[in-house]
XYZ file of N, CA, C and O in Angstrom:
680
model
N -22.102 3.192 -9.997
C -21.390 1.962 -9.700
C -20.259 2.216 -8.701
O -19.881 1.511 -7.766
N -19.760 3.539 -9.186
C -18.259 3.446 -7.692
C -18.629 4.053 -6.407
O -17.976 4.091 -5.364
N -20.325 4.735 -6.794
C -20.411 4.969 -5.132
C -21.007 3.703 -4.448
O -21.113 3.652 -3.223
N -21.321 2.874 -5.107
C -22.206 1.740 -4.643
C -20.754 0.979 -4.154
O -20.608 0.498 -3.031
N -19.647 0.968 -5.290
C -18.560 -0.062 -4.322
C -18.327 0.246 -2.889
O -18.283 -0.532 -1.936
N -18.105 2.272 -2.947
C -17.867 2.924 -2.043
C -18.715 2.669 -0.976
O -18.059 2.353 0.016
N -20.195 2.683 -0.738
C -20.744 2.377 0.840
C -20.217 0.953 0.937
O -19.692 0.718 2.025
N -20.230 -0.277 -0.121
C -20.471 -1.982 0.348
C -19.295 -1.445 0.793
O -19.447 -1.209 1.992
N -17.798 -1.020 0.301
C -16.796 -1.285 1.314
C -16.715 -0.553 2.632
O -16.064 -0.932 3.606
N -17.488 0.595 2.548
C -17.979 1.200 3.868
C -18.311 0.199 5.048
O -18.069 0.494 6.218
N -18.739 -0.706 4.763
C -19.860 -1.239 5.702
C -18.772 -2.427 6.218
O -18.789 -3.075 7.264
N -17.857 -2.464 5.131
C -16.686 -3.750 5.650
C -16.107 -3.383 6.807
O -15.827 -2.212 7.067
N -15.897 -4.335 7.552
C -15.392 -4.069 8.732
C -13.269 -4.241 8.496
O -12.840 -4.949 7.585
N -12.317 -3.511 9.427
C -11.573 -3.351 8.805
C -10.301 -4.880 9.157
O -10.205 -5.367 10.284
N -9.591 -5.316 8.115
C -8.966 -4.347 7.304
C -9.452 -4.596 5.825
O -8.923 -3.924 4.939
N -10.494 -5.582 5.475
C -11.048 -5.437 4.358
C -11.794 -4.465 4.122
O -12.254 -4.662 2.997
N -12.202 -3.480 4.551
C -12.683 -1.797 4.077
C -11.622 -1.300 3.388
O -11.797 -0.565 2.417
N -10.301 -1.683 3.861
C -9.117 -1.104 2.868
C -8.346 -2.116 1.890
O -7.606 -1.552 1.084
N -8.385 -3.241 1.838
C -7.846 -3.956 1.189
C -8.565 -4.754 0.188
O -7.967 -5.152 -0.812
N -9.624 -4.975 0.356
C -10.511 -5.393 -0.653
C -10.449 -5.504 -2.250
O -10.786 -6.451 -2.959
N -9.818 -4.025 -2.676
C -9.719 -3.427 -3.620
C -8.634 -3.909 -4.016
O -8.479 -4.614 -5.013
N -7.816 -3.552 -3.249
C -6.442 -3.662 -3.691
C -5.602 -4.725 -4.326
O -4.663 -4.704 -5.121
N -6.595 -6.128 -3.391
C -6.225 -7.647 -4.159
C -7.141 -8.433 -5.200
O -8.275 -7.980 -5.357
N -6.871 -9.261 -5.734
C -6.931 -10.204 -6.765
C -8.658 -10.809 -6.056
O -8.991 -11.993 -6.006
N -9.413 -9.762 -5.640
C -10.456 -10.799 -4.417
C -12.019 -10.323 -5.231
O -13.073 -10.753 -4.762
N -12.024 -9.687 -6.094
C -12.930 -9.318 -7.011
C -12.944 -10.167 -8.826
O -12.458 -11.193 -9.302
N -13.781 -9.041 -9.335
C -13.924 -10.049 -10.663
C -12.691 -10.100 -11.815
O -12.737 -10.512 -12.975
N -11.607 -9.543 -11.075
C -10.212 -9.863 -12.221
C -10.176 -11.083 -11.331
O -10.313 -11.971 -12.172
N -10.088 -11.631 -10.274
C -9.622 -12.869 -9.852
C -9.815 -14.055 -11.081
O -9.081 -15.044 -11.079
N -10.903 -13.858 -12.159
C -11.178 -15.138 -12.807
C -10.470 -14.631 -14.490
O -9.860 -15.270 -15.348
N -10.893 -13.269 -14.399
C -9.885 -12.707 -15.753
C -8.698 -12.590 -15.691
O -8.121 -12.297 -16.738
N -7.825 -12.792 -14.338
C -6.463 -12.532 -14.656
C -5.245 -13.403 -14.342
O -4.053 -13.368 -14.646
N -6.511 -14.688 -13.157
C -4.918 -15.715 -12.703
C -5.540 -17.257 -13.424
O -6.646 -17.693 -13.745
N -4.355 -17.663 -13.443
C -4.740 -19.101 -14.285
C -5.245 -19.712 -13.785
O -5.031 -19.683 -12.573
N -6.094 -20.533 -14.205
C -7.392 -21.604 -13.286
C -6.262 -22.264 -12.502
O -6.395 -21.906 -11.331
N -5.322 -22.983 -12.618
C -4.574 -23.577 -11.576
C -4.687 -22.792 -10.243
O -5.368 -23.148 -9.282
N -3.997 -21.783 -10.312
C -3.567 -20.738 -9.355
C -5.056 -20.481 -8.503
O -5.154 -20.196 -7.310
N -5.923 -20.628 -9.268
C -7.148 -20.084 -8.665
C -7.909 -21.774 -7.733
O -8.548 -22.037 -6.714
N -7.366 -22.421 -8.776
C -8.242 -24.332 -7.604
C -7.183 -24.144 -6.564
O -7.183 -24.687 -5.459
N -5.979 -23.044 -7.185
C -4.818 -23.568 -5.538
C -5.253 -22.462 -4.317
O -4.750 -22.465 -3.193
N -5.915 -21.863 -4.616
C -6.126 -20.188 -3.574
C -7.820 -20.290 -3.626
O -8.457 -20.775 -4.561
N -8.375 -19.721 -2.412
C -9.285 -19.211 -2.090
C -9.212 -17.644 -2.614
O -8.168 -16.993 -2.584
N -10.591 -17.090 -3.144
C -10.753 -15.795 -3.583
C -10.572 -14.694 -2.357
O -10.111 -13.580 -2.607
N -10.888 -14.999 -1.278
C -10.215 -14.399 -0.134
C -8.849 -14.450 0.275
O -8.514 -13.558 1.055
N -7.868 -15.383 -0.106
C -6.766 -15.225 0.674
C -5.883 -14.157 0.707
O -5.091 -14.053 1.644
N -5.910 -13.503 -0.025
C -5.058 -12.114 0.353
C -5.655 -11.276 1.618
O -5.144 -11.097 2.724
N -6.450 -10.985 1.286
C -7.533 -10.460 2.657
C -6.794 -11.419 3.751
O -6.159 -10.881 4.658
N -6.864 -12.587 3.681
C -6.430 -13.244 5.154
C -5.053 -13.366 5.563
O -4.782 -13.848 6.663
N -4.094 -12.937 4.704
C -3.058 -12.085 5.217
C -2.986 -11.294 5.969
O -2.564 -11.212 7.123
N -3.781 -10.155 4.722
C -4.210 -8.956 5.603
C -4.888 -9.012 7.221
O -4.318 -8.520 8.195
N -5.954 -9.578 7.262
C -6.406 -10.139 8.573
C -5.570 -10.435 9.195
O -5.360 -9.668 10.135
N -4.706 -11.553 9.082
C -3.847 -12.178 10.144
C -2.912 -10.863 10.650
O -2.538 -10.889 11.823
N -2.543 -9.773 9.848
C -1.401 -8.741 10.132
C -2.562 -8.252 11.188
O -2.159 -8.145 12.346
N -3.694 -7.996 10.998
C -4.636 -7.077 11.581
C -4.823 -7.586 13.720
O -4.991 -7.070 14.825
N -4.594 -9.136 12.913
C -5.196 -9.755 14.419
C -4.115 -9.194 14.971
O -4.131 -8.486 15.978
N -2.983 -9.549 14.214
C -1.605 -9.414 15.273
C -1.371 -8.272 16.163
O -0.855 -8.319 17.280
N -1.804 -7.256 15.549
C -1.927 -5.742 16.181
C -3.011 -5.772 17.141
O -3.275 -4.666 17.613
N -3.686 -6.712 17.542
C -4.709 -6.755 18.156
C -4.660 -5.833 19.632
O -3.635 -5.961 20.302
N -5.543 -5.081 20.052
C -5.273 -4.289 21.198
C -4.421 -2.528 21.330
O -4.300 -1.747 22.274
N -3.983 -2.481 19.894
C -3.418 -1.256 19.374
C -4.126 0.370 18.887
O -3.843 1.472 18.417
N -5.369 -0.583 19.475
C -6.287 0.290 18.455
C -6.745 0.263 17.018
O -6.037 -0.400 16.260
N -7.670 0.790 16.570
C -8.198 0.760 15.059
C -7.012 1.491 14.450
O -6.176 0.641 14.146
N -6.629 2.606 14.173
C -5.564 3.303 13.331
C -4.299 2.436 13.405
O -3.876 2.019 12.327
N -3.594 2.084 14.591
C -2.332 1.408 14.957
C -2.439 0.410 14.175
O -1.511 -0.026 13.494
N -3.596 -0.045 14.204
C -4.136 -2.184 13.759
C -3.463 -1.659 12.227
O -2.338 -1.890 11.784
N -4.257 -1.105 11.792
C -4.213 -0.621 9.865
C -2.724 -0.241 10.115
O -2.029 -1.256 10.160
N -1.992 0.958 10.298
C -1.109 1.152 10.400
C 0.005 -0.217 10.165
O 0.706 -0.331 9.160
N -0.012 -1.131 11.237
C 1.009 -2.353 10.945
C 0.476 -3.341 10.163
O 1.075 -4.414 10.250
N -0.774 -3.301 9.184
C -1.310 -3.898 8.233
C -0.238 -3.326 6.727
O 0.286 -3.870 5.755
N -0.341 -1.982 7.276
C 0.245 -1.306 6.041
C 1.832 -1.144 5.875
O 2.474 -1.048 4.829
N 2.229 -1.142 7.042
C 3.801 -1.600 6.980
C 4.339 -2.914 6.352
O 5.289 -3.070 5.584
N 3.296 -4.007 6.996
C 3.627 -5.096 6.649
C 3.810 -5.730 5.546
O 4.693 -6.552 5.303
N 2.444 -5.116 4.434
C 1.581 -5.282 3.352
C 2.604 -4.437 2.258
O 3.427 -4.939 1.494
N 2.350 -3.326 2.399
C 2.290 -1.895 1.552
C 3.839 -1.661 1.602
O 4.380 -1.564 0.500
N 4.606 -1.560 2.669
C 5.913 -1.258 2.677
C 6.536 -2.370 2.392
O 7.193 -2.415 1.352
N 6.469 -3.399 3.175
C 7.611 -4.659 3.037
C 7.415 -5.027 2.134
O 8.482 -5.400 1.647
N 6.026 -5.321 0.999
C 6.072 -6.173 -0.025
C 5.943 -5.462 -1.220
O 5.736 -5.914 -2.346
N 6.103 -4.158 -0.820
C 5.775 -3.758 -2.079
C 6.703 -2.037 -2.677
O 7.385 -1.755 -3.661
N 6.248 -1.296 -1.507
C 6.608 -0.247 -2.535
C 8.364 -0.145 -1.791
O 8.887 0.786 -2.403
N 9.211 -0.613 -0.954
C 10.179 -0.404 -0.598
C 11.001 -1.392 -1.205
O 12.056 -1.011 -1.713
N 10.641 -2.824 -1.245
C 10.981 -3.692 -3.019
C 11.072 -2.763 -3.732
O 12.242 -2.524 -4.033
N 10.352 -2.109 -4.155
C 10.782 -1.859 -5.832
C 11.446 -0.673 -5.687
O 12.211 -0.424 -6.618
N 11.377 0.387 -4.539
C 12.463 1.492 -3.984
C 13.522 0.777 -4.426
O 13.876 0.828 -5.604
N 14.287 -0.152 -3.281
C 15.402 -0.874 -3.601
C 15.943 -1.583 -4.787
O 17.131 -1.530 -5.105
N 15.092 -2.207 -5.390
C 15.478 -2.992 -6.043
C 15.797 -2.414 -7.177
O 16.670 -2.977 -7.838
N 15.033 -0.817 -7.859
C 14.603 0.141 -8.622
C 16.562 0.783 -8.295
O 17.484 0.755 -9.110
N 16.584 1.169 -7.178
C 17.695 2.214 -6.591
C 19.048 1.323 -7.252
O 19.986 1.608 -7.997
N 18.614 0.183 -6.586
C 20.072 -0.870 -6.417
C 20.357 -1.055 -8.128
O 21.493 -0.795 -8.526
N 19.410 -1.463 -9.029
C 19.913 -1.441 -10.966
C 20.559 -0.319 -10.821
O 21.766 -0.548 -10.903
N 20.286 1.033 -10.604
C 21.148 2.134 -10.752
C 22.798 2.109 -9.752
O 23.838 2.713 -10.018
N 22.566 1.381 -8.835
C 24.139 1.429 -8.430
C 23.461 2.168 -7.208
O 24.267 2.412 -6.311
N 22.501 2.473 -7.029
C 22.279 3.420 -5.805
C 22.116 2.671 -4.542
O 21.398 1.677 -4.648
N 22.723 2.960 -3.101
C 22.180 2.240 -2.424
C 21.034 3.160 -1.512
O 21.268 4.285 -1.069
N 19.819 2.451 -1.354
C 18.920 3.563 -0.171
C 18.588 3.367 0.996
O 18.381 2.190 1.288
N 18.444 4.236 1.901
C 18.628 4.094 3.352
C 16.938 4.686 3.775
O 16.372 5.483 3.028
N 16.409 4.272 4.796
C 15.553 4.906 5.256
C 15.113 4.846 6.349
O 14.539 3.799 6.649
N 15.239 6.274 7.680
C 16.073 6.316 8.647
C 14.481 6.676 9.128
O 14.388 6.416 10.327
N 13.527 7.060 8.718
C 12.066 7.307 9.277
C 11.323 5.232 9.963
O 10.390 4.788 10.633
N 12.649 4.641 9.121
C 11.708 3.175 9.558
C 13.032 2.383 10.427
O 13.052 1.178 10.676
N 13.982 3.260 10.765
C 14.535 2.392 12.302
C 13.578 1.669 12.676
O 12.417 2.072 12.619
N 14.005 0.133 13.252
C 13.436 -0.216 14.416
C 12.654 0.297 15.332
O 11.427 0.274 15.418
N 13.640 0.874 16.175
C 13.110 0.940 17.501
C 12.362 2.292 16.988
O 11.211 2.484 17.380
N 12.888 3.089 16.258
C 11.830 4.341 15.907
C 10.041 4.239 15.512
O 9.092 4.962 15.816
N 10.171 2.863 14.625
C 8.719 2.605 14.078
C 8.312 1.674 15.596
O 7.242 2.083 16.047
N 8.957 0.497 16.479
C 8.162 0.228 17.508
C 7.782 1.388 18.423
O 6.650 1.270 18.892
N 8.385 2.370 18.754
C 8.006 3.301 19.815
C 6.919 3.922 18.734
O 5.915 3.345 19.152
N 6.505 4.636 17.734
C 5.683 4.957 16.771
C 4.558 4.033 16.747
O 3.594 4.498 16.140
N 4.394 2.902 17.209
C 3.799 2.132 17.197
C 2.934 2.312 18.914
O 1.709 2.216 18.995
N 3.637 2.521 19.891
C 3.209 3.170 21.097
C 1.971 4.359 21.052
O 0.858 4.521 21.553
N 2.730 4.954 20.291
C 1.502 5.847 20.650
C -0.071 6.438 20.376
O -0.583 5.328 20.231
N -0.869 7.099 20.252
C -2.126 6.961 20.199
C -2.315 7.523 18.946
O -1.390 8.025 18.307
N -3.314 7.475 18.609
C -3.507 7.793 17.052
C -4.205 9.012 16.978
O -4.843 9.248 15.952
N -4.182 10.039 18.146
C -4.150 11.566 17.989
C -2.941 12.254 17.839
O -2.883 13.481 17.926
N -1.590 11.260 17.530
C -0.448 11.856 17.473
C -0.231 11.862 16.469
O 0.510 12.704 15.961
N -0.896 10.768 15.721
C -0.217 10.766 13.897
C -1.456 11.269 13.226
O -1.154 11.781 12.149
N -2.968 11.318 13.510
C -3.607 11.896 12.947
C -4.541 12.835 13.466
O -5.558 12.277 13.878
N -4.540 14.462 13.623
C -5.332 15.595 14.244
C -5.817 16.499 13.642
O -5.082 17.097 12.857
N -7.153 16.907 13.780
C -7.997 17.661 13.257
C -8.124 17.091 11.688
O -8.848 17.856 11.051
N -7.648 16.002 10.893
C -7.854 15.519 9.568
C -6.562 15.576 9.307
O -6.163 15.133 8.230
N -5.754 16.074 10.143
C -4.546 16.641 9.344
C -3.410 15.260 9.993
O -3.185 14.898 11.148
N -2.789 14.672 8.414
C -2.313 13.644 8.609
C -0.399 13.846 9.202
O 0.357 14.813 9.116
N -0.260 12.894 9.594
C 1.403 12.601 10.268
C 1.661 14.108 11.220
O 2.277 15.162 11.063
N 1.123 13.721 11.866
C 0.736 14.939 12.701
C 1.948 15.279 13.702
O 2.529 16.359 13.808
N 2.126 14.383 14.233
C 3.643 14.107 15.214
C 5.158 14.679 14.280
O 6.037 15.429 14.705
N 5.076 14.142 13.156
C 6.033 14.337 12.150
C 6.210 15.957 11.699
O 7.295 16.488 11.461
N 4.862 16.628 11.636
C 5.289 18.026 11.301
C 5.654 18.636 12.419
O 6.490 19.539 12.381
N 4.985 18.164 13.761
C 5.236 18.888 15.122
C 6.793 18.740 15.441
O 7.518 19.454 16.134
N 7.095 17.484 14.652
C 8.669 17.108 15.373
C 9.883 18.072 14.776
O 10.973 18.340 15.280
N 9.202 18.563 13.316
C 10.297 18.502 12.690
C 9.774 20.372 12.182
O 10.467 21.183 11.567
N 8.960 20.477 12.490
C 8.384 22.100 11.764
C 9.568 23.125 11.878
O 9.668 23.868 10.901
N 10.340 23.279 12.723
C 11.261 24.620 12.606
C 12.508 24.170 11.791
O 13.370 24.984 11.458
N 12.581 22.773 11.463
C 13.646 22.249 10.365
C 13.154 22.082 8.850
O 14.058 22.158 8.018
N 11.925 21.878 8.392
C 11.861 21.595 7.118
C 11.491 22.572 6.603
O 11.167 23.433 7.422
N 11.354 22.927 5.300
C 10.331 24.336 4.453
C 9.196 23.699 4.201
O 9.061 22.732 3.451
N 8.319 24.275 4.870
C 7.162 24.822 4.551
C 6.537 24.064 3.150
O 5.373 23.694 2.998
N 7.243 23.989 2.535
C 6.873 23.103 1.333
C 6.630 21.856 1.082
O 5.749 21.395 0.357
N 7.825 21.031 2.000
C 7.854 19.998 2.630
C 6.869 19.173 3.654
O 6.700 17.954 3.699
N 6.255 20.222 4.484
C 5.591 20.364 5.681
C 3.928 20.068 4.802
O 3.183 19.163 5.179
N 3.701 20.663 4.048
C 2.205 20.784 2.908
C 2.426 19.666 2.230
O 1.444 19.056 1.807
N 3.545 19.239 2.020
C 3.185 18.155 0.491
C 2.177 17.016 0.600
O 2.299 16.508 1.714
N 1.622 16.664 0.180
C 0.457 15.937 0.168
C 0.978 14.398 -0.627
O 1.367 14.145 -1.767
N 0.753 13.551 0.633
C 1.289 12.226 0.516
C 1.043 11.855 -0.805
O 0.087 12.148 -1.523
N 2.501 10.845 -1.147
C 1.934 10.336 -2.668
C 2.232 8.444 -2.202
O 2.158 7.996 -1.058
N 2.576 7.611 -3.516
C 2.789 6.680 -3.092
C 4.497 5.813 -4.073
O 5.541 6.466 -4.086
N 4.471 5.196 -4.370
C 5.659 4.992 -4.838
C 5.048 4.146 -6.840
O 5.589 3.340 -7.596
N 4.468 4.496 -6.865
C 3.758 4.020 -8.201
C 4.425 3.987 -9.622
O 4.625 5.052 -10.205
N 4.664 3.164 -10.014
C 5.292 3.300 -11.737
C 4.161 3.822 -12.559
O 2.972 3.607 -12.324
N 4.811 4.780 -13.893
C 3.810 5.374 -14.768
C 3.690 4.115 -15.943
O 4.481 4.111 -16.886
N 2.701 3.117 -15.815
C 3.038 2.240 -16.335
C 1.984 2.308 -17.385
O 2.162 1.817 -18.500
N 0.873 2.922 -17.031
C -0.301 3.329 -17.908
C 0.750 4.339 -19.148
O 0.750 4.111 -20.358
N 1.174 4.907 -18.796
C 1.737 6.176 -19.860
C 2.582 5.907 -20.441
O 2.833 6.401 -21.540
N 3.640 4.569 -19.552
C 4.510 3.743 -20.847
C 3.681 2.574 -21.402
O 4.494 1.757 -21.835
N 2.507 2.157 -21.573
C 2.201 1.330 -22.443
C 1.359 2.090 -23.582
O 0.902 1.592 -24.611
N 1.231 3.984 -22.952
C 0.333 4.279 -24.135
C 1.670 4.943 -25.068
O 1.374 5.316 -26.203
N 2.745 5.058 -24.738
C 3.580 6.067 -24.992
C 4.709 5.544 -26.053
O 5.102 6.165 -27.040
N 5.141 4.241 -25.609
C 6.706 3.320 -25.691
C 6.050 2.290 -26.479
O 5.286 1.598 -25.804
N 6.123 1.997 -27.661
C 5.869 1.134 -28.601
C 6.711 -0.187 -27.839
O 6.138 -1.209 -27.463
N 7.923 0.023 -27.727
C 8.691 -1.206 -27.142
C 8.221 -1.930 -25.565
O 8.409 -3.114 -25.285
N 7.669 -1.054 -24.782
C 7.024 -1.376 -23.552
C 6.292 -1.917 -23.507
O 6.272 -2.952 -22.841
N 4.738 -1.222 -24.614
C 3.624 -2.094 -25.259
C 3.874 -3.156 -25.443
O 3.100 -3.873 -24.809
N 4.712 -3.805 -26.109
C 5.039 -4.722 -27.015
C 5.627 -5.778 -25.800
O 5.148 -6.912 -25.792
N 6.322 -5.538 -25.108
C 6.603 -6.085 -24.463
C 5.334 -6.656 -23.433
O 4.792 -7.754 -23.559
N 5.030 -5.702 -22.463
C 3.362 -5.720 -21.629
C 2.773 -6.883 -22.849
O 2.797 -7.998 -22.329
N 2.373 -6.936 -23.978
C 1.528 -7.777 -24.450
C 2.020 -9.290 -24.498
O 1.508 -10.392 -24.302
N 3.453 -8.720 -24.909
C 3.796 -10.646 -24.825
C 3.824 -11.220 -23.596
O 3.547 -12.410 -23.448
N 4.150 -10.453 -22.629
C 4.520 -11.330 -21.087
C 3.082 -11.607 -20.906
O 2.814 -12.800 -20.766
N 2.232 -10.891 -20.882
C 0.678 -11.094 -20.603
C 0.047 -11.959 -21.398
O -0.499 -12.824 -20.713
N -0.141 -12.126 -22.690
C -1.290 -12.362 -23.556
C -0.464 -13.725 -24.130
O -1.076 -14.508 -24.856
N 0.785 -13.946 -23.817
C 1.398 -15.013 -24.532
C 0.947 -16.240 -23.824
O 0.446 -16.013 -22.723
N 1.022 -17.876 -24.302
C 0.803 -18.449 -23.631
C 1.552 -19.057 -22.461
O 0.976 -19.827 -21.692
């Protein structure tokens, strides 16, 4: 069954080859949003977000296109929210100096043998920075910004408990 998802989304042309998954556009769409929500939305419309970010990049190339799909999508709505918003309850404030402006438009310039070569990803980034970081730094293998939310609902009686009422209540 998941290599079979794996070629159909193969065959998607992009940016639904990558986003597909990710939204409400499969069979939780009918198990998880309220029939209202669902007569108010098309089962595609997240995808056509996504699309519309995709057109916009239009002429950038295939990597660049995804690239400002994923800034748009992935960073702005999601995992740099909850960075902040996560940082800011603690009193923390966070800065992040890799997404200047003018740093991510000129990043946006260039060809996509600079950020990705021989398989080997952010390619520009280790070249820029290799005689400054350790080596450790340089290897780490991208992660994403994810809550352990599986391990506090198997873990935290009070979390559980909570997860069930916001969900299952009416």
């Amino acid at each position: 069954s998941k290599a079979r998802r794996y070629v159909e989304r193969a065959c998607l042309p992009n940016p639904d080859r990558f986003y597909s998954t990710e939204f409400f556009v499969n069979q939780n769409r009918q198990r998880l949003l309220h029939p209202d929500f669902q007569a108010a939305t098309t089962p595609d419309w997240p995808l056509q977000v996504a699309r519309r970010h995709f057109e916009a990049a239009a002429g950038a190339g295939e990597l660049n296109r995804l690239l400002h799909v994923d800034l748009k999508i992935t960073l702005a709505d999601n995992d740099l929210f909850k960075v902040v918003r996560t940082a800011g309850a603690a009193g923390i404030g966070v800065r992040f100096p890799l997404l200047d402006h003018s740093l991510v438009e000129f990043m946006a310039t260039l060809p996509a043998s600079y950020k990705v070569r021989g398989g080997e990803k952010r390619y520009i980034f280790k070249e820029a920075f290799g005689d400054l970081l350790p080596e450790k730094i340089l290897a780490k293998v991208k992660h994403g910004f994810g809550l352990p939310t599986s391990d506090w609902l198997k873990r935290h009686k009070g979390f559980r408990e909570l997860g069930r009422d916001v969900l299952l209540s009416a």
